[in-house]
């Protein structure tokens, strides 16, 4: 039995589906030297902990801690290094009394296990259990939530000429299949969150089509998480560099809320929280 925060019976993220105006902002805490927008800024664990607490104060209800970049072309990180990056940050946030749920952004079972022990209550697996299917059993045993994301290929290959006949139908089918795998391995359906994986093996047109037809993914009946924050398709559309994409990030998240997404993974929590508060009050 895992003894982290998940074991204390955190409310399932699944409660968010179809639940009217509720939304959750997931703040990004990258403990990496090479993440595409904030690499190296929070590699020191004290800086990462302070950043997480700041994002919580700005309205993040989940803090997503990552120790391996998934940017296009990124190389994988040895397990000991990933553990050394993320575990002290999770422990520090727990010690500091963080109220936000802690999510571990990993595809490695060893990292998921250690993070759950340290107090994480969400596992965010961008490979949707393809890299380490045993993450499902760890999640099931701990009572944590599990985010399953679509990616075509791996970070190393995903942006090399991605092709789909119908991107939305294919992403939907993939998420349905991965959810069935998670449930077969013991994860309760109400603990599963789905993510179409914006930017993970997609052209600009694919990303836009997924956003436009998001209700087809929402129709799977699980809360949908969306991650557009600062991503390169926004740079292509606006001509802005990575640190000037906040307005574009807000536009896509407001649109995604209106089309049924309920969890929003962003770097700039305060502005997104304001934008989604007004959006939710308007459209509900
Ligand atoms: N995007 C990134 C990382 N993890 N997880 C989910 N569920 N959805 C996403 O869209 C998503 C994700 C990439 O963003 P970032 O963490 O800022 O960059 P990097 O992977 O370079 O660390």
PDB file of C-alpha atoms and ligand atoms in Angstrom:
ATOM      1  CA  UNK A   1       0.000   0.000   0.000  1.00  0.00           C
ATOM      2  CA  UNK A   2       1.304   3.380  -0.948  1.00  0.00           C
ATOM      3  CA  UNK A   3       1.401   5.925   1.840  1.00  0.00           C
ATOM      4  CA  UNK A   4       1.352   9.217  -0.061  1.00  0.00           C
ATOM      5  CA  UNK A   5      -1.368  11.860  -0.320  1.00  0.00           C
ATOM      6  CA  UNK A   6      -3.239   9.686  -2.801  1.00  0.00           C
ATOM      7  CA  UNK A   7      -3.897   7.139  -0.077  1.00  0.00           C
ATOM      8  CA  UNK A   8      -5.767   9.768   1.922  1.00  0.00           C
ATOM      9  CA  UNK A   9      -8.663   9.663  -0.504  1.00  0.00           C
ATOM     10  CA  UNK A  10      -8.220  12.749  -2.676  1.00  0.00           C
ATOM     11  CA  UNK A  11     -11.329  13.641  -4.673  1.00  0.00           C
ATOM     12  CA  UNK A  12     -11.175  11.985  -8.098  1.00  0.00           C
ATOM     13  CA  UNK A  13     -10.438  14.345 -10.972  1.00  0.00           C
ATOM     14  CA  UNK A  14     -13.191  12.377 -12.694  1.00  0.00           C
ATOM     15  CA  UNK A  15     -15.724  14.421 -10.722  1.00  0.00           C
ATOM     16  CA  UNK A  16     -14.989  17.239 -13.127  1.00  0.00           C
ATOM     17  CA  UNK A  17     -16.667  15.633 -16.112  1.00  0.00           C
ATOM     18  CA  UNK A  18     -19.918  17.293 -17.012  1.00  0.00           C
ATOM     19  CA  UNK A  19     -19.825  19.111 -13.701  1.00  0.00           C
ATOM     20  CA  UNK A  20     -20.972  22.528 -14.922  1.00  0.00           C
ATOM     21  CA  UNK A  21     -18.531  25.388 -14.583  1.00  0.00           C
ATOM     22  CA  UNK A  22     -15.741  23.677 -12.621  1.00  0.00           C
ATOM     23  CA  UNK A  23     -12.249  23.877 -14.035  1.00  0.00           C
ATOM     24  CA  UNK A  24      -8.836  23.021 -12.695  1.00  0.00           C
ATOM     25  CA  UNK A  25      -5.597  24.787 -13.531  1.00  0.00           C
ATOM     26  CA  UNK A  26      -2.547  22.504 -13.492  1.00  0.00           C
ATOM     27  CA  UNK A  27       0.625  24.566 -13.001  1.00  0.00           C
ATOM     28  CA  UNK A  28       3.806  23.305 -14.705  1.00  0.00           C
ATOM     29  CA  UNK A  29       6.945  22.841 -12.571  1.00  0.00           C
ATOM     30  CA  UNK A  30       9.736  21.565 -14.816  1.00  0.00           C
ATOM     31  CA  UNK A  31      12.780  20.409 -12.847  1.00  0.00           C
ATOM     32  CA  UNK A  32      14.858  20.042 -16.010  1.00  0.00           C
ATOM     33  CA  UNK A  33      17.786  21.759 -17.730  1.00  0.00           C
ATOM     34  CA  UNK A  34      16.176  21.542 -21.187  1.00  0.00           C
ATOM     35  CA  UNK A  35      12.395  22.054 -21.161  1.00  0.00           C
ATOM     36  CA  UNK A  36      11.345  24.072 -24.180  1.00  0.00           C
ATOM     37  CA  UNK A  37      10.155  27.173 -22.357  1.00  0.00           C
ATOM     38  CA  UNK A  38      11.568  27.122 -18.820  1.00  0.00           C
ATOM     39  CA  UNK A  39      14.507  24.675 -18.967  1.00  0.00           C
ATOM     40  CA  UNK A  40      17.100  25.354 -16.263  1.00  0.00           C
ATOM     41  CA  UNK A  41      14.990  27.862 -14.315  1.00  0.00           C
ATOM     42  CA  UNK A  42      13.841  25.434 -11.612  1.00  0.00           C
ATOM     43  CA  UNK A  43      16.519  22.735 -11.706  1.00  0.00           C
ATOM     44  CA  UNK A  44      17.454  23.622  -8.138  1.00  0.00           C
ATOM     45  CA  UNK A  45      14.884  21.927  -5.890  1.00  0.00           C
ATOM     46  CA  UNK A  46      14.415  24.970  -3.620  1.00  0.00           C
ATOM     47  CA  UNK A  47      13.649  27.130  -6.673  1.00  0.00           C
ATOM     48  CA  UNK A  48      11.199  24.507  -7.941  1.00  0.00           C
ATOM     49  CA  UNK A  49       9.436  24.264  -4.566  1.00  0.00           C
ATOM     50  CA  UNK A  50       9.148  28.060  -4.326  1.00  0.00           C
ATOM     51  CA  UNK A  51       7.805  28.194  -7.891  1.00  0.00           C
ATOM     52  CA  UNK A  52       5.230  25.494  -7.126  1.00  0.00           C
ATOM     53  CA  UNK A  53       4.003  27.408  -4.066  1.00  0.00           C
ATOM     54  CA  UNK A  54       3.800  30.581  -6.160  1.00  0.00           C
ATOM     55  CA  UNK A  55       1.705  28.798  -8.817  1.00  0.00           C
ATOM     56  CA  UNK A  56      -0.544  27.450  -6.073  1.00  0.00           C
ATOM     57  CA  UNK A  57      -1.054  30.997  -4.744  1.00  0.00           C
ATOM     58  CA  UNK A  58      -1.998  32.073  -8.285  1.00  0.00           C
ATOM     59  CA  UNK A  59      -4.736  29.432  -8.446  1.00  0.00           C
ATOM     60  CA  UNK A  60      -3.176  26.108  -9.451  1.00  0.00           C
ATOM     61  CA  UNK A  61      -5.138  23.220  -7.906  1.00  0.00           C
ATOM     62  CA  UNK A  62      -2.628  20.720  -9.314  1.00  0.00           C
ATOM     63  CA  UNK A  63       1.149  21.095  -9.617  1.00  0.00           C
ATOM     64  CA  UNK A  64       2.654  18.946 -12.391  1.00  0.00           C
ATOM     65  CA  UNK A  65       6.257  18.085 -11.494  1.00  0.00           C
ATOM     66  CA  UNK A  66       8.419  16.918 -14.395  1.00  0.00           C
ATOM     67  CA  UNK A  67      12.035  15.715 -14.417  1.00  0.00           C
ATOM     68  CA  UNK A  68      12.335  14.842 -18.115  1.00  0.00           C
ATOM     69  CA  UNK A  69      11.663  17.118 -21.079  1.00  0.00           C
ATOM     70  CA  UNK A  70       9.320  15.782 -23.753  1.00  0.00           C
ATOM     71  CA  UNK A  71      10.075  18.537 -26.260  1.00  0.00           C
ATOM     72  CA  UNK A  72      10.561  17.328 -29.859  1.00  0.00           C
ATOM     73  CA  UNK A  73      13.941  15.612 -30.183  1.00  0.00           C
ATOM     74  CA  UNK A  74      14.524  15.329 -26.413  1.00  0.00           C
ATOM     75  CA  UNK A  75      16.660  12.424 -25.236  1.00  0.00           C
ATOM     76  CA  UNK A  76      15.444  10.268 -22.362  1.00  0.00           C
ATOM     77  CA  UNK A  77      16.890  10.826 -18.894  1.00  0.00           C
ATOM     78  CA  UNK A  78      18.311   7.991 -16.726  1.00  0.00           C
ATOM     79  CA  UNK A  79      15.974   6.968 -13.925  1.00  0.00           C
ATOM     80  CA  UNK A  80      18.379   8.000 -11.102  1.00  0.00           C
ATOM     81  CA  UNK A  81      18.624  11.505 -12.492  1.00  0.00           C
ATOM     82  CA  UNK A  82      14.875  11.864 -12.918  1.00  0.00           C
ATOM     83  CA  UNK A  83      14.338  10.596  -9.347  1.00  0.00           C
ATOM     84  CA  UNK A  84      16.934  13.007  -7.966  1.00  0.00           C
ATOM     85  CA  UNK A  85      15.197  15.906  -9.692  1.00  0.00           C
ATOM     86  CA  UNK A  86      11.583  15.272  -8.754  1.00  0.00           C
ATOM     87  CA  UNK A  87      11.476  13.480  -5.384  1.00  0.00           C
ATOM     88  CA  UNK A  88      13.025  16.317  -3.308  1.00  0.00           C
ATOM     89  CA  UNK A  89      10.584  18.758  -4.918  1.00  0.00           C
ATOM     90  CA  UNK A  90       7.548  16.626  -4.063  1.00  0.00           C
ATOM     91  CA  UNK A  91       8.849  16.081  -0.523  1.00  0.00           C
ATOM     92  CA  UNK A  92       9.498  19.806  -0.162  1.00  0.00           C
ATOM     93  CA  UNK A  93       6.015  20.734  -1.352  1.00  0.00           C
ATOM     94  CA  UNK A  94       4.461  18.241   1.074  1.00  0.00           C
ATOM     95  CA  UNK A  95       6.657  19.597   3.897  1.00  0.00           C
ATOM     96  CA  UNK A  96       5.581  23.116   3.017  1.00  0.00           C
ATOM     97  CA  UNK A  97       1.942  22.030   3.411  1.00  0.00           C
ATOM     98  CA  UNK A  98       0.975  22.486  -0.249  1.00  0.00           C
ATOM     99  CA  UNK A  99      -2.802  22.176  -0.678  1.00  0.00           C
ATOM    100  CA  UNK A 100      -2.579  21.631  -4.435  1.00  0.00           C
ATOM    101  CA  UNK A 101      -2.606  18.040  -5.608  1.00  0.00           C
ATOM    102  CA  UNK A 102       0.805  16.936  -6.806  1.00  0.00           C
ATOM    103  CA  UNK A 103       1.076  15.327 -10.225  1.00  0.00           C
ATOM    104  CA  UNK A 104       4.165  13.486 -11.443  1.00  0.00           C
ATOM    105  CA  UNK A 105       4.848  13.896 -15.162  1.00  0.00           C
ATOM    106  CA  UNK A 106       6.685  10.657 -15.907  1.00  0.00           C
ATOM    107  CA  UNK A 107       6.629   7.539 -18.044  1.00  0.00           C
ATOM    108  CA  UNK A 108       8.860   5.496 -15.730  1.00  0.00           C
ATOM    109  CA  UNK A 109       7.390   3.108 -13.161  1.00  0.00           C
ATOM    110  CA  UNK A 110      10.238   3.700 -10.672  1.00  0.00           C
ATOM    111  CA  UNK A 111       9.638   7.434 -10.759  1.00  0.00           C
ATOM    112  CA  UNK A 112       5.867   7.053 -10.456  1.00  0.00           C
ATOM    113  CA  UNK A 113       6.331   4.726  -7.464  1.00  0.00           C
ATOM    114  CA  UNK A 114       8.709   7.073  -5.643  1.00  0.00           C
ATOM    115  CA  UNK A 115       6.547  10.104  -6.415  1.00  0.00           C
ATOM    116  CA  UNK A 116       3.410   8.408  -5.081  1.00  0.00           C
ATOM    117  CA  UNK A 117       5.297   7.461  -1.897  1.00  0.00           C
ATOM    118  CA  UNK A 118       6.481  11.030  -1.517  1.00  0.00           C
ATOM    119  CA  UNK A 119       2.950  12.419  -1.765  1.00  0.00           C
ATOM    120  CA  UNK A 120       1.894  12.711  -5.428  1.00  0.00           C
ATOM    121  CA  UNK A 121      -1.757  11.889  -6.115  1.00  0.00           C
ATOM    122  CA  UNK A 122      -1.791  12.116  -9.924  1.00  0.00           C
ATOM    123  CA  UNK A 123       0.392  10.319 -12.493  1.00  0.00           C
ATOM    124  CA  UNK A 124       0.620  12.162 -15.812  1.00  0.00           C
ATOM    125  CA  UNK A 125       1.966   9.652 -18.334  1.00  0.00           C
ATOM    126  CA  UNK A 126       2.528  11.137 -21.802  1.00  0.00           C
ATOM    127  CA  UNK A 127       2.948   7.615 -23.211  1.00  0.00           C
ATOM    128  CA  UNK A 128      -0.426   6.476 -21.831  1.00  0.00           C
ATOM    129  CA  UNK A 129       1.082   3.331 -20.239  1.00  0.00           C
ATOM    130  CA  UNK A 130       2.949   2.268 -23.393  1.00  0.00           C
ATOM    131  CA  UNK A 131       6.411   2.806 -21.875  1.00  0.00           C
ATOM    132  CA  UNK A 132       5.626   1.219 -18.500  1.00  0.00           C
ATOM    133  CA  UNK A 133       2.234  -0.524 -18.309  1.00  0.00           C
ATOM    134  CA  UNK A 134       2.915  -1.392 -14.642  1.00  0.00           C
ATOM    135  CA  UNK A 135       2.262   2.255 -13.775  1.00  0.00           C
ATOM    136  CA  UNK A 136      -1.411   1.217 -13.894  1.00  0.00           C
ATOM    137  CA  UNK A 137      -1.018  -1.157 -10.936  1.00  0.00           C
ATOM    138  CA  UNK A 138       0.863   1.506  -8.949  1.00  0.00           C
ATOM    139  CA  UNK A 139      -1.913   4.011  -9.606  1.00  0.00           C
ATOM    140  CA  UNK A 140      -4.593   1.453  -8.756  1.00  0.00           C
ATOM    141  CA  UNK A 141      -2.905   0.509  -5.464  1.00  0.00           C
ATOM    142  CA  UNK A 142      -2.457   4.106  -4.401  1.00  0.00           C
ATOM    143  CA  UNK A 143      -5.892   5.476  -5.319  1.00  0.00           C
ATOM    144  CA  UNK A 144      -4.261   8.145  -7.483  1.00  0.00           C
ATOM    145  CA  UNK A 145      -5.613   9.732 -10.658  1.00  0.00           C
ATOM    146  CA  UNK A 146      -4.065   8.872 -14.031  1.00  0.00           C
ATOM    147  CA  UNK A 147      -3.743  11.111 -17.072  1.00  0.00           C
ATOM    148  CA  UNK A 148      -3.452   9.234 -20.388  1.00  0.00           C
ATOM    149  CA  UNK A 149      -2.121  11.354 -23.266  1.00  0.00           C
ATOM    150  CA  UNK A 150      -1.950  10.733 -27.014  1.00  0.00           C
ATOM    151  CA  UNK A 151       1.440  10.959 -28.717  1.00  0.00           C
ATOM    152  CA  UNK A 152       2.410   9.729 -32.194  1.00  0.00           C
ATOM    153  CA  UNK A 153       5.774   7.936 -31.812  1.00  0.00           C
ATOM    154  CA  UNK A 154       8.252   9.215 -29.233  1.00  0.00           C
ATOM    155  CA  UNK A 155       9.560  12.723 -28.436  1.00  0.00           C
ATOM    156  CA  UNK A 156      12.608  11.893 -30.556  1.00  0.00           C
ATOM    157  CA  UNK A 157      10.548  11.112 -33.677  1.00  0.00           C
ATOM    158  CA  UNK A 158       7.097  12.618 -33.193  1.00  0.00           C
ATOM    159  CA  UNK A 159       7.482  15.802 -35.236  1.00  0.00           C
ATOM    160  CA  UNK A 160       9.005  14.039 -38.262  1.00  0.00           C
ATOM    161  CA  UNK A 161       6.182  14.418 -40.779  1.00  0.00           C
ATOM    162  CA  UNK A 162       3.227  13.254 -38.642  1.00  0.00           C
ATOM    163  CA  UNK A 163       0.359  11.840 -40.705  1.00  0.00           C
ATOM    164  CA  UNK A 164      -3.257  10.927 -39.891  1.00  0.00           C
ATOM    165  CA  UNK A 165      -6.242  10.158 -42.121  1.00  0.00           C
ATOM    166  CA  UNK A 166      -8.500  11.727 -39.473  1.00  0.00           C
ATOM    167  CA  UNK A 167      -6.541  13.072 -36.517  1.00  0.00           C
ATOM    168  CA  UNK A 168      -9.519  13.405 -34.162  1.00  0.00           C
ATOM    169  CA  UNK A 169     -10.913   9.934 -34.876  1.00  0.00           C
ATOM    170  CA  UNK A 170      -7.452   8.371 -34.469  1.00  0.00           C
ATOM    171  CA  UNK A 171      -6.650  10.198 -31.231  1.00  0.00           C
ATOM    172  CA  UNK A 172     -10.079   9.277 -29.882  1.00  0.00           C
ATOM    173  CA  UNK A 173      -9.632   5.596 -30.750  1.00  0.00           C
ATOM    174  CA  UNK A 174      -6.167   5.570 -29.156  1.00  0.00           C
ATOM    175  CA  UNK A 175      -7.442   7.148 -25.913  1.00  0.00           C
ATOM    176  CA  UNK A 176     -10.316   4.683 -25.774  1.00  0.00           C
ATOM    177  CA  UNK A 177      -7.905   1.755 -26.182  1.00  0.00           C
ATOM    178  CA  UNK A 178      -5.458   3.065 -23.564  1.00  0.00           C
ATOM    179  CA  UNK A 179      -8.300   3.667 -21.123  1.00  0.00           C
ATOM    180  CA  UNK A 180      -9.392   0.038 -21.607  1.00  0.00           C
ATOM    181  CA  UNK A 181      -5.821  -1.094 -20.817  1.00  0.00           C
ATOM    182  CA  UNK A 182      -5.741   1.037 -17.642  1.00  0.00           C
ATOM    183  CA  UNK A 183      -9.128  -0.263 -16.480  1.00  0.00           C
ATOM    184  CA  UNK A 184      -8.145  -3.879 -17.237  1.00  0.00           C
ATOM    185  CA  UNK A 185      -5.096  -3.357 -15.017  1.00  0.00           C
ATOM    186  CA  UNK A 186      -7.243  -2.114 -12.139  1.00  0.00           C
ATOM    187  CA  UNK A 187      -7.477   1.668 -12.465  1.00  0.00           C
ATOM    188  CA  UNK A 188     -11.074   2.750 -11.736  1.00  0.00           C
ATOM    189  CA  UNK A 189     -12.530   4.624 -14.704  1.00  0.00           C
ATOM    190  CA  UNK A 190     -13.460   7.585 -12.495  1.00  0.00           C
ATOM    191  CA  UNK A 191      -9.735   8.108 -11.809  1.00  0.00           C
ATOM    192  CA  UNK A 192      -8.838   8.518 -15.501  1.00  0.00           C
ATOM    193  CA  UNK A 193      -8.301  11.809 -17.326  1.00  0.00           C
ATOM    194  CA  UNK A 194      -7.722  11.983 -21.105  1.00  0.00           C
ATOM    195  CA  UNK A 195      -5.498  14.348 -23.080  1.00  0.00           C
ATOM    196  CA  UNK A 196      -5.290  14.632 -26.904  1.00  0.00           C
ATOM    197  CA  UNK A 197      -1.599  15.594 -26.610  1.00  0.00           C
ATOM    198  CA  UNK A 198      -1.403  18.955 -28.344  1.00  0.00           C
ATOM    199  CA  UNK A 199       2.001  19.228 -30.075  1.00  0.00           C
ATOM    200  CA  UNK A 200       2.930  15.562 -29.624  1.00  0.00           C
ATOM    201  CA  UNK A 201       3.280  14.294 -33.201  1.00  0.00           C
ATOM    202  CA  UNK A 202       0.958  16.895 -34.716  1.00  0.00           C
ATOM    203  CA  UNK A 203       1.222  19.616 -37.327  1.00  0.00           C
ATOM    204  CA  UNK A 204      -0.292  23.050 -36.748  1.00  0.00           C
ATOM    205  CA  UNK A 205      -3.374  21.911 -38.687  1.00  0.00           C
ATOM    206  CA  UNK A 206      -3.690  18.750 -36.536  1.00  0.00           C
ATOM    207  CA  UNK A 207      -3.527  20.804 -33.317  1.00  0.00           C
ATOM    208  CA  UNK A 208      -6.177  23.233 -34.572  1.00  0.00           C
ATOM    209  CA  UNK A 209      -8.465  20.442 -35.685  1.00  0.00           C
ATOM    210  CA  UNK A 210      -8.178  18.723 -32.310  1.00  0.00           C
ATOM    211  CA  UNK A 211      -9.100  21.965 -30.542  1.00  0.00           C
ATOM    212  CA  UNK A 212     -11.979  22.684 -32.931  1.00  0.00           C
ATOM    213  CA  UNK A 213     -13.410  19.155 -32.617  1.00  0.00           C
ATOM    214  CA  UNK A 214     -12.634  18.701 -28.906  1.00  0.00           C
ATOM    215  CA  UNK A 215     -16.255  17.721 -28.107  1.00  0.00           C
ATOM    216  CA  UNK A 216     -15.590  14.423 -29.922  1.00  0.00           C
ATOM    217  CA  UNK A 217     -12.871  13.628 -27.350  1.00  0.00           C
ATOM    218  CA  UNK A 218     -15.028  14.906 -24.466  1.00  0.00           C
ATOM    219  CA  UNK A 219     -17.705  12.443 -25.673  1.00  0.00           C
ATOM    220  CA  UNK A 220     -15.530   9.607 -24.316  1.00  0.00           C
ATOM    221  CA  UNK A 221     -17.028  10.576 -20.963  1.00  0.00           C
ATOM    222  CA  UNK A 222     -13.862  11.380 -19.045  1.00  0.00           C
ATOM    223  CA  UNK A 223     -12.512  14.816 -18.019  1.00  0.00           C
ATOM    224  CA  UNK A 224     -10.280  16.211 -20.760  1.00  0.00           C
ATOM    225  CA  UNK A 225      -6.935  17.830 -19.968  1.00  0.00           C
ATOM    226  CA  UNK A 226      -5.467  20.217 -22.505  1.00  0.00           C
ATOM    227  CA  UNK A 227      -1.856  21.420 -22.755  1.00  0.00           C
ATOM    228  CA  UNK A 228      -1.259  24.229 -25.237  1.00  0.00           C
ATOM    229  CA  UNK A 229       0.874  26.464 -23.021  1.00  0.00           C
ATOM    230  CA  UNK A 230       3.574  28.337 -25.000  1.00  0.00           C
ATOM    231  CA  UNK A 231       3.700  25.532 -27.601  1.00  0.00           C
ATOM    232  CA  UNK A 232       5.309  25.973 -30.995  1.00  0.00           C
ATOM    233  CA  UNK A 233       2.092  25.943 -33.070  1.00  0.00           C
ATOM    234  CA  UNK A 234       1.193  29.182 -31.264  1.00  0.00           C
ATOM    235  CA  UNK A 235       4.556  30.588 -32.351  1.00  0.00           C
ATOM    236  CA  UNK A 236       3.921  29.522 -35.928  1.00  0.00           C
ATOM    237  CA  UNK A 237       0.504  31.189 -35.955  1.00  0.00           C
ATOM    238  CA  UNK A 238       1.530  34.453 -34.249  1.00  0.00           C
ATOM    239  CA  UNK A 239       5.231  34.779 -35.086  1.00  0.00           C
ATOM    240  CA  UNK A 240       5.943  35.139 -31.336  1.00  0.00           C
ATOM    241  CA  UNK A 241       8.843  33.513 -29.536  1.00  0.00           C
ATOM    242  CA  UNK A 242       8.292  31.127 -26.646  1.00  0.00           C
ATOM    243  CA  UNK A 243       8.070  33.814 -23.945  1.00  0.00           C
ATOM    244  CA  UNK A 244       5.554  35.921 -25.852  1.00  0.00           C
ATOM    245  CA  UNK A 245       2.824  33.320 -26.278  1.00  0.00           C
ATOM    246  CA  UNK A 246       0.633  34.088 -23.265  1.00  0.00           C
ATOM    247  CA  UNK A 247      -2.221  35.711 -25.214  1.00  0.00           C
ATOM    248  CA  UNK A 248      -2.231  32.852 -27.694  1.00  0.00           C
ATOM    249  CA  UNK A 249      -2.180  30.366 -24.792  1.00  0.00           C
ATOM    250  CA  UNK A 250      -5.173  32.106 -23.204  1.00  0.00           C
ATOM    251  CA  UNK A 251      -7.135  32.035 -26.482  1.00  0.00           C
ATOM    252  CA  UNK A 252      -6.685  28.287 -26.916  1.00  0.00           C
ATOM    253  CA  UNK A 253      -7.564  27.477 -23.299  1.00  0.00           C
ATOM    254  CA  UNK A 254     -10.702  29.629 -23.305  1.00  0.00           C
ATOM    255  CA  UNK A 255     -11.784  27.918 -26.506  1.00  0.00           C
ATOM    256  CA  UNK A 256     -10.973  24.491 -25.062  1.00  0.00           C
ATOM    257  CA  UNK A 257     -13.084  25.228 -21.965  1.00  0.00           C
ATOM    258  CA  UNK A 258     -16.006  26.213 -24.148  1.00  0.00           C
ATOM    259  CA  UNK A 259     -15.585  22.932 -26.039  1.00  0.00           C
ATOM    260  CA  UNK A 260     -15.579  20.839 -22.889  1.00  0.00           C
ATOM    261  CA  UNK A 261     -12.000  20.588 -21.529  1.00  0.00           C
ATOM    262  CA  UNK A 262     -11.845  20.912 -17.754  1.00  0.00           C
ATOM    263  CA  UNK A 263      -8.158  20.652 -16.768  1.00  0.00           C
ATOM    264  CA  UNK A 264      -5.680  23.179 -18.154  1.00  0.00           C
ATOM    265  CA  UNK A 265      -1.927  22.547 -17.990  1.00  0.00           C
ATOM    266  CA  UNK A 266      -0.181  25.929 -18.123  1.00  0.00           C
ATOM    267  CA  UNK A 267       3.000  27.751 -17.117  1.00  0.00           C
ATOM    268  CA  UNK A 268       1.305  31.140 -16.497  1.00  0.00           C
ATOM    269  CA  UNK A 269      -1.263  30.192 -13.878  1.00  0.00           C
ATOM    270  CA  UNK A 270      -2.555  33.588 -12.687  1.00  0.00           C
ATOM    271  CA  UNK A 271      -3.610  34.942 -16.118  1.00  0.00           C
ATOM    272  CA  UNK A 272      -5.167  31.619 -17.116  1.00  0.00           C
ATOM    273  CA  UNK A 273      -7.075  31.355 -13.846  1.00  0.00           C
ATOM    274  CA  UNK A 274      -8.615  34.801 -14.420  1.00  0.00           C
ATOM    275  CA  UNK A 275      -9.465  34.029 -18.040  1.00  0.00           C
ATOM    276  CA  UNK A 276     -11.085  30.693 -17.187  1.00  0.00           C
ATOM    277  CA  UNK A 277     -13.007  32.156 -14.232  1.00  0.00           C
ATOM    278  CA  UNK A 278     -14.671  34.654 -16.545  1.00  0.00           C
ATOM    279  CA  UNK A 279     -15.189  32.060 -19.277  1.00  0.00           C
ATOM    280  CA  UNK A 280     -16.765  29.581 -16.876  1.00  0.00           C
ATOM    281  CA  UNK A 281     -19.041  32.241 -15.394  1.00  0.00           C
ATOM    282  CA  UNK A 282     -20.133  33.259 -18.879  1.00  0.00           C
ATOM    283  CA  UNK A 283     -20.822  29.959 -20.564  1.00  0.00           C
ATOM    284  CA  UNK A 284     -22.234  27.915 -17.689  1.00  0.00           C
TER     285      UNK A 284
HETATM  286  N1  LIG B   1       2.968  18.875 -22.496  1.00  0.00           N
HETATM  287  C1  LIG B   1       4.246  18.849 -22.069  1.00  0.00           C
HETATM  288  C2  LIG B   1       4.628  17.997 -21.029  1.00  0.00           C
HETATM  289  N2  LIG B   1       3.733  17.202 -20.417  1.00  0.00           N
HETATM  290  N3  LIG B   1       1.514  16.413 -20.205  1.00  0.00           N
HETATM  291  C3  LIG B   1       0.237  16.417 -20.617  1.00  0.00           C
HETATM  292  N4  LIG B   1      -0.668  15.616 -20.021  1.00  0.00           N
HETATM  293  N5  LIG B   1      -0.178  17.220 -21.640  1.00  0.00           N
HETATM  294  C4  LIG B   1       0.664  18.049 -22.305  1.00  0.00           C
HETATM  295  O1  LIG B   1       0.226  18.753 -23.248  1.00  0.00           O
HETATM  296  C5  LIG B   1       2.034  18.074 -21.882  1.00  0.00           C
HETATM  297  C6  LIG B   1       2.431  17.216 -20.818  1.00  0.00           C
HETATM  298  C7  LIG B   1       5.263  19.742 -22.717  1.00  0.00           C
HETATM  299  O2  LIG B   1       5.373  20.978 -22.072  1.00  0.00           O
HETATM  300  P1  LIG B   1       6.531  21.376 -21.015  1.00  0.00           P
HETATM  301  O3  LIG B   1       6.433  20.540 -19.789  1.00  0.00           O
HETATM  302  O4  LIG B   1       6.467  22.826 -20.765  1.00  0.00           O
HETATM  303  O5  LIG B   1       7.871  21.117 -21.794  1.00  0.00           O
HETATM  304  P2  LIG B   1       8.969  19.976 -21.709  1.00  0.00           P
HETATM  305  O6  LIG B   1       8.317  18.694 -22.100  1.00  0.00           O
HETATM  306  O7  LIG B   1      10.025  20.431 -22.691  1.00  0.00           O
HETATM  307  O8  LIG B   1       9.481  19.899 -20.291  1.00  0.00           O
END
